[in-house]
Short mmCIF file of C-alpha atoms in Angstrom, two decimals:
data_model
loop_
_atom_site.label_atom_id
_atom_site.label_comp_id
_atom_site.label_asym_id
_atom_site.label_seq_id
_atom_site.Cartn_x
_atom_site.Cartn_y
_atom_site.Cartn_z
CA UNK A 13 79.90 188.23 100.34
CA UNK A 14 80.83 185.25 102.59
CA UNK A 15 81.35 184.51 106.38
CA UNK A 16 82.38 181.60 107.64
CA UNK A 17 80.84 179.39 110.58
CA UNK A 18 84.22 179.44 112.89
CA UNK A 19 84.37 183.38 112.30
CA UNK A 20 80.40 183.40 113.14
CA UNK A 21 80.79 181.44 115.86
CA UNK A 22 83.86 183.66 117.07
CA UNK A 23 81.98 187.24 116.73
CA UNK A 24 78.29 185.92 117.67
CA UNK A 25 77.74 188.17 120.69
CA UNK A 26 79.52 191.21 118.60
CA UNK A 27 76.67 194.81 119.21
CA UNK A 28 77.36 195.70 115.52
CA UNK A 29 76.13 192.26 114.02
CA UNK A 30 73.10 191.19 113.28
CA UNK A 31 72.15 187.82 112.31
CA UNK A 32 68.87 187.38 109.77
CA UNK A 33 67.08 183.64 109.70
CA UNK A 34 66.04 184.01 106.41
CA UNK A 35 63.83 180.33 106.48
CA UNK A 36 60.62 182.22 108.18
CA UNK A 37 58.68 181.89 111.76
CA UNK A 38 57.77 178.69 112.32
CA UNK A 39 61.16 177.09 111.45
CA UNK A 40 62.91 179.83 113.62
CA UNK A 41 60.38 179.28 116.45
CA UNK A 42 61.84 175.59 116.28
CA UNK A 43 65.57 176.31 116.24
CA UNK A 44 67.86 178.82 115.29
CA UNK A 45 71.34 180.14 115.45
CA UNK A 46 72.02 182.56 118.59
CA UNK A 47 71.10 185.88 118.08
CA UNK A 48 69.47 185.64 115.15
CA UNK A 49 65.79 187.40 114.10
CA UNK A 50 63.53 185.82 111.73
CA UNK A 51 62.81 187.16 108.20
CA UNK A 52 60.86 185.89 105.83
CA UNK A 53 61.75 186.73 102.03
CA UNK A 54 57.82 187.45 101.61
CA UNK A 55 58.87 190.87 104.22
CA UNK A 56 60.74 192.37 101.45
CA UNK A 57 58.63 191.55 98.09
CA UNK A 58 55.70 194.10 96.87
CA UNK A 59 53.54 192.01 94.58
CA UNK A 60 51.91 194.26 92.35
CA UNK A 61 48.71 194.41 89.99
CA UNK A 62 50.92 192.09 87.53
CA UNK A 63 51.55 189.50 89.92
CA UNK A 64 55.32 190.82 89.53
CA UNK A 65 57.85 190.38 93.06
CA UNK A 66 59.05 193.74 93.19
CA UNK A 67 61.45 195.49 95.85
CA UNK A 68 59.19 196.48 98.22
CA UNK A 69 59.25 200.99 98.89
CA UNK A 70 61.72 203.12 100.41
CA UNK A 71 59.70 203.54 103.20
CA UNK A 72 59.22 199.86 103.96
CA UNK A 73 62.24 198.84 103.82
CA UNK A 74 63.34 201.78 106.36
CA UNK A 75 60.96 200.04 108.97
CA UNK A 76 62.02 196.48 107.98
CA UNK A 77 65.32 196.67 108.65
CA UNK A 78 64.94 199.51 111.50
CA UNK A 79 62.94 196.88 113.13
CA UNK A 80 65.43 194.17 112.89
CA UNK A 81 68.25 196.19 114.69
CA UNK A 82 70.01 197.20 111.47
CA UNK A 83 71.77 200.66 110.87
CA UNK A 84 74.89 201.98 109.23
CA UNK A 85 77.01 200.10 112.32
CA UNK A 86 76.03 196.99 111.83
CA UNK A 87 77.27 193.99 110.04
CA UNK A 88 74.33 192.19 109.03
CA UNK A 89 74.86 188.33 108.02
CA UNK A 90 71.83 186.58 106.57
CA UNK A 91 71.45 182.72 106.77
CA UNK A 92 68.98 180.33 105.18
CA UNK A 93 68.06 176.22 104.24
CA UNK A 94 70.49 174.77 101.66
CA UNK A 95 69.69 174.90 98.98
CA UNK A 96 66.59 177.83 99.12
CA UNK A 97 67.95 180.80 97.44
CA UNK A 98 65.50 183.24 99.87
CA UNK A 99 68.55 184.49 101.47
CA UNK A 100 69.79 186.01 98.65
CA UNK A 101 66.77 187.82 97.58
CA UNK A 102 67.21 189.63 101.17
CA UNK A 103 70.68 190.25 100.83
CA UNK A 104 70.12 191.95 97.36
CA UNK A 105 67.21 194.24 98.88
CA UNK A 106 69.69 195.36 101.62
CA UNK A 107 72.69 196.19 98.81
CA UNK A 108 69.82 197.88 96.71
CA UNK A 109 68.82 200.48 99.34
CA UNK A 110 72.33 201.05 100.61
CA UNK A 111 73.65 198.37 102.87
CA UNK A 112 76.99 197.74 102.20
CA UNK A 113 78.00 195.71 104.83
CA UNK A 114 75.96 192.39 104.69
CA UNK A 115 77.43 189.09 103.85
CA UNK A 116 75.74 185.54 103.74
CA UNK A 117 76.55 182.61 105.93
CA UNK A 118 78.84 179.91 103.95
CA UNK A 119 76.67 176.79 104.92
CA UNK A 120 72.80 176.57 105.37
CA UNK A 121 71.29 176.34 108.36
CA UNK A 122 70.77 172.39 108.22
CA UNK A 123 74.72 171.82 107.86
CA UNK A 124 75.71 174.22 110.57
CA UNK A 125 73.23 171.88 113.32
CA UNK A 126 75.29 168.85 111.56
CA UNK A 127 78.36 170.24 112.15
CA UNK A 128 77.09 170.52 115.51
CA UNK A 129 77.55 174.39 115.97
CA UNK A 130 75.02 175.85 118.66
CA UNK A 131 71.71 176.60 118.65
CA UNK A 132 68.55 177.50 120.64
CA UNK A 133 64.42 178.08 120.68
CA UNK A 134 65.62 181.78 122.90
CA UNK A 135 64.42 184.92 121.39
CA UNK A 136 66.65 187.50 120.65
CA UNK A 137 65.94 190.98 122.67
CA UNK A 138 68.67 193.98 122.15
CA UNK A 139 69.73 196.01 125.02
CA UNK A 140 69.07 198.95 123.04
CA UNK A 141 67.35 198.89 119.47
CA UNK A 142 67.66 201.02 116.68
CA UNK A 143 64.33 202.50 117.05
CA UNK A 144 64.63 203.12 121.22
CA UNK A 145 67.90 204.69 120.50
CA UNK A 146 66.91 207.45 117.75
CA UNK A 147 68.51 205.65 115.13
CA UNK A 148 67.54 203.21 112.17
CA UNK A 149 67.72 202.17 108.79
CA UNK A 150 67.93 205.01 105.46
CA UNK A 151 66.94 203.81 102.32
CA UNK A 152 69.50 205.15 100.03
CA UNK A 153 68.72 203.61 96.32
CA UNK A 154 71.72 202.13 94.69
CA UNK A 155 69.76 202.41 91.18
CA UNK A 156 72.58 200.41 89.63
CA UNK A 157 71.28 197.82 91.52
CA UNK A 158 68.32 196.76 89.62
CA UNK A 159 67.30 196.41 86.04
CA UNK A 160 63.72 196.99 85.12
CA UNK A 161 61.54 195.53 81.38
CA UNK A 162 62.18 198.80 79.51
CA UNK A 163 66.06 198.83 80.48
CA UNK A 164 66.26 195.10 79.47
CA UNK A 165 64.30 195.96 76.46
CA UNK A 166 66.88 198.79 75.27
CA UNK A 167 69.93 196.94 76.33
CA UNK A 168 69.14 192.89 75.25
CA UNK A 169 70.67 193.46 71.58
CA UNK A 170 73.97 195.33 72.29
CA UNK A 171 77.41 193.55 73.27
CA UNK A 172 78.15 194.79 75.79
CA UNK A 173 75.19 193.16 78.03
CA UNK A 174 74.27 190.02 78.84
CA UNK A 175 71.06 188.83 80.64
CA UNK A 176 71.22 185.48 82.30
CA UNK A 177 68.51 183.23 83.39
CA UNK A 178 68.83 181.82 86.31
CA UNK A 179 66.08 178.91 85.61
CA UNK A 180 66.42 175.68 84.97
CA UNK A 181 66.82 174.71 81.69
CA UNK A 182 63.34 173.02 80.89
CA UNK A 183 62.25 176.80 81.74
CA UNK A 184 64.46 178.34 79.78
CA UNK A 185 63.70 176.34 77.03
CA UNK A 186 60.04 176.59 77.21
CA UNK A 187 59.97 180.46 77.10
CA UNK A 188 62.70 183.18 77.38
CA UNK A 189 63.87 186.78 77.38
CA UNK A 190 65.21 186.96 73.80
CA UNK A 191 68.71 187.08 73.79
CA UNK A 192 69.10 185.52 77.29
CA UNK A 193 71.74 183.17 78.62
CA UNK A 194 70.78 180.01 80.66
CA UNK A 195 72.86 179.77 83.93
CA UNK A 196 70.68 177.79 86.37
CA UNK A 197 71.48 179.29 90.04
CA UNK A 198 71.89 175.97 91.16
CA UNK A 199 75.23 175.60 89.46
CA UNK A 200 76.54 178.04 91.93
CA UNK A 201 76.11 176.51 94.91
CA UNK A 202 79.43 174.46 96.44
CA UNK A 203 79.82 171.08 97.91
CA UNK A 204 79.13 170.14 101.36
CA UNK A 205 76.01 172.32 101.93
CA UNK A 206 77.99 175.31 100.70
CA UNK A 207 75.05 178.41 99.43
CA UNK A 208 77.88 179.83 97.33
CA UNK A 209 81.26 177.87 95.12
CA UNK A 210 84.46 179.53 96.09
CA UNK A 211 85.69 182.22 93.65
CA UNK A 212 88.01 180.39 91.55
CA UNK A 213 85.30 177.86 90.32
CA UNK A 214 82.39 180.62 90.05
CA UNK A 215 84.90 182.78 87.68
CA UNK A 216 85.55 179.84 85.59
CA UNK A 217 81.73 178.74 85.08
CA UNK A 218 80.88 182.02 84.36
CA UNK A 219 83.75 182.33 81.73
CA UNK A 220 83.56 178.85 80.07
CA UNK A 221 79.73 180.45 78.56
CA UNK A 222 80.95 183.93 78.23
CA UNK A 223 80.16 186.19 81.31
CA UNK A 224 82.87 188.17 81.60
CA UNK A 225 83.81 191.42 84.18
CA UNK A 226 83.86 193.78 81.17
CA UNK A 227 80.01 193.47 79.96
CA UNK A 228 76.99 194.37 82.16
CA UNK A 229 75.24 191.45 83.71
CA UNK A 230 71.48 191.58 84.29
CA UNK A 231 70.07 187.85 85.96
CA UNK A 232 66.41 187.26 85.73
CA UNK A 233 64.27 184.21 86.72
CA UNK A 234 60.34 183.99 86.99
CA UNK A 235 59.91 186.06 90.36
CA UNK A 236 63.40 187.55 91.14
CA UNK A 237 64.76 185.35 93.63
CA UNK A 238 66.65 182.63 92.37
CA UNK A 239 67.91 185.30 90.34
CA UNK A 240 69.11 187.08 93.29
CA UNK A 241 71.28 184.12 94.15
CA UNK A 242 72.55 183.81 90.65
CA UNK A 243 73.67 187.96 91.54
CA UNK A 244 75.35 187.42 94.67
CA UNK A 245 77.32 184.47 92.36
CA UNK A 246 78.98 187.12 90.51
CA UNK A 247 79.04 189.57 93.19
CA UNK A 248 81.14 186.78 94.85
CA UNK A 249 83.33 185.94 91.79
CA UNK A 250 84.17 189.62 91.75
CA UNK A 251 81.48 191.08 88.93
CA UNK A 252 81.28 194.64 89.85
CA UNK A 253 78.19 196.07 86.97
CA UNK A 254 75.33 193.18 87.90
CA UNK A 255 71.80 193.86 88.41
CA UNK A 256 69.00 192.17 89.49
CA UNK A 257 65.71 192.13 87.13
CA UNK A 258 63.62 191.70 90.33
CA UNK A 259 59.96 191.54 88.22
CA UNK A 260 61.66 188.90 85.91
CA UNK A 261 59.53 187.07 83.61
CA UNK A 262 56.11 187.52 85.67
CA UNK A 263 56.69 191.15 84.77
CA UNK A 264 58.08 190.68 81.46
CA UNK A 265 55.16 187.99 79.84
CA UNK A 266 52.21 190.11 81.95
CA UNK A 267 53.97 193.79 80.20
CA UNK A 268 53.57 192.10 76.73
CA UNK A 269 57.30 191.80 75.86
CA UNK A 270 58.78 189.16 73.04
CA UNK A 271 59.21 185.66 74.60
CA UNK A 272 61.17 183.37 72.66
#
């Protein structure tokens, strides 16, 4: 789930990569990493009649991504601001309708101008896009992906699953998913600007409160995104049956569920 700078900085002019600036327009109008197109993680949320974040339709994501240069070729690595956990809610999307091959920059954006890596205000402009060239994005649904409130509802009470909230802990605290474990995202980013711990340490937090690879994981958080980060976490430590409850509590409290 994880490129490094040097290896970014090595395969930058690569066709099959593209590079998303998760952070939005106007901060990508200012500066940005070479190559890279803006995305903001508004593009690929639906908000419906609930006020829930939901993944946004097969049919929107096809021109999303088929707009941004991305087919089954290309690498896609997405980078954001340390500590915003945006990035992660586009990288999820991309794994949920198919996209196998994206991975996340190690360091946000504000440690790789520190490190002094390169950057410029230049636009990015393909020789030869997905859409001129006949190609684009499919939305293939990887169902396994995402949890929804009924599936949380029929799984929370057996053993075998465990839902984690990725809040903080006066959130947690204050109302819940019953059954729910608190694992605030922001225990897995790393030092130095890292977005994500190395493996070893991830495995261990997740153990020491007992996440382990044999149970299904399914992270929630109030609108799905810091969740998302909390899912590329285990994704990372090598957790294999995690989804993503992308309505999260917003959908759960306005559907009437139990909070506790």
């Amino acid at each position: 789930m994880i490129v490094d700078a040097n290896w970014l900085i090595s395969h930058i002019d690569d066709e099959n990569l593209t590079i998303i600036d998760s952070r939005g327009i106007m901060p990508f109008r200012f500066n940005h990493i070479k190559n890279a197109r803006p995305m903001s993680v508004e593009d690929v949320i639906s908000i419906d009649e609930n006020g829930s974040h939901l993944v946004i339709a097969p049919h929107v994501a096809e021109q999303i991504f088929t707009d941004m240069g991305i087919d089954d070729t290309k690498l896609v690595i997405v980078y954001g601001d340390y500590p915003d956990p945006s990035l992660a809610r586009i990288v999820w999307t991309l794994i949920y309708f198919g996209h196998k091959n994206v991975k996340i920059l190690d360091i946000g954006f504000e440690n790789w101008v520190r490190l002094g890596y390169p950057t410029t205000t230049t636009d990015y402009k393909p020789k030869n896009s997905s859409t001129e060239s006949g190609t684009g994005f499919v939305a293939r649904i990887n169902a396994t992906e995402r949890a929804d409130a009924q599936l949380i509802y029929e799984e929370q009470d057996k053993p075998e699953t465990i839902i984690i909230d990725a809040r903080s802990p006066q959130e947690h605290f204050q109302a819940r998913i019953p059954g729910s474990i608190l694992h605030n995202y922001e225990e897995g980013f790393g030092d130095m600007g890292k977005m994500i711990k190395d493996v070893e340490m991830l495995s261990q937090d997740f153990e020491k409160i007992g996440i382990t690879k044999d149970k299904q994981i399914i992270c929630y958080c109030h609108s799905g995104i810091r969740a998302a980060h909390t899912y590329l976490q285990l994704k990372q430590a090598g957790f294999e049956n995690v989804r993503l409850y992308d309505g999260s509590i917003i959908d759960w409290a306005k559907r009437k569920y139990p909070l506790r």
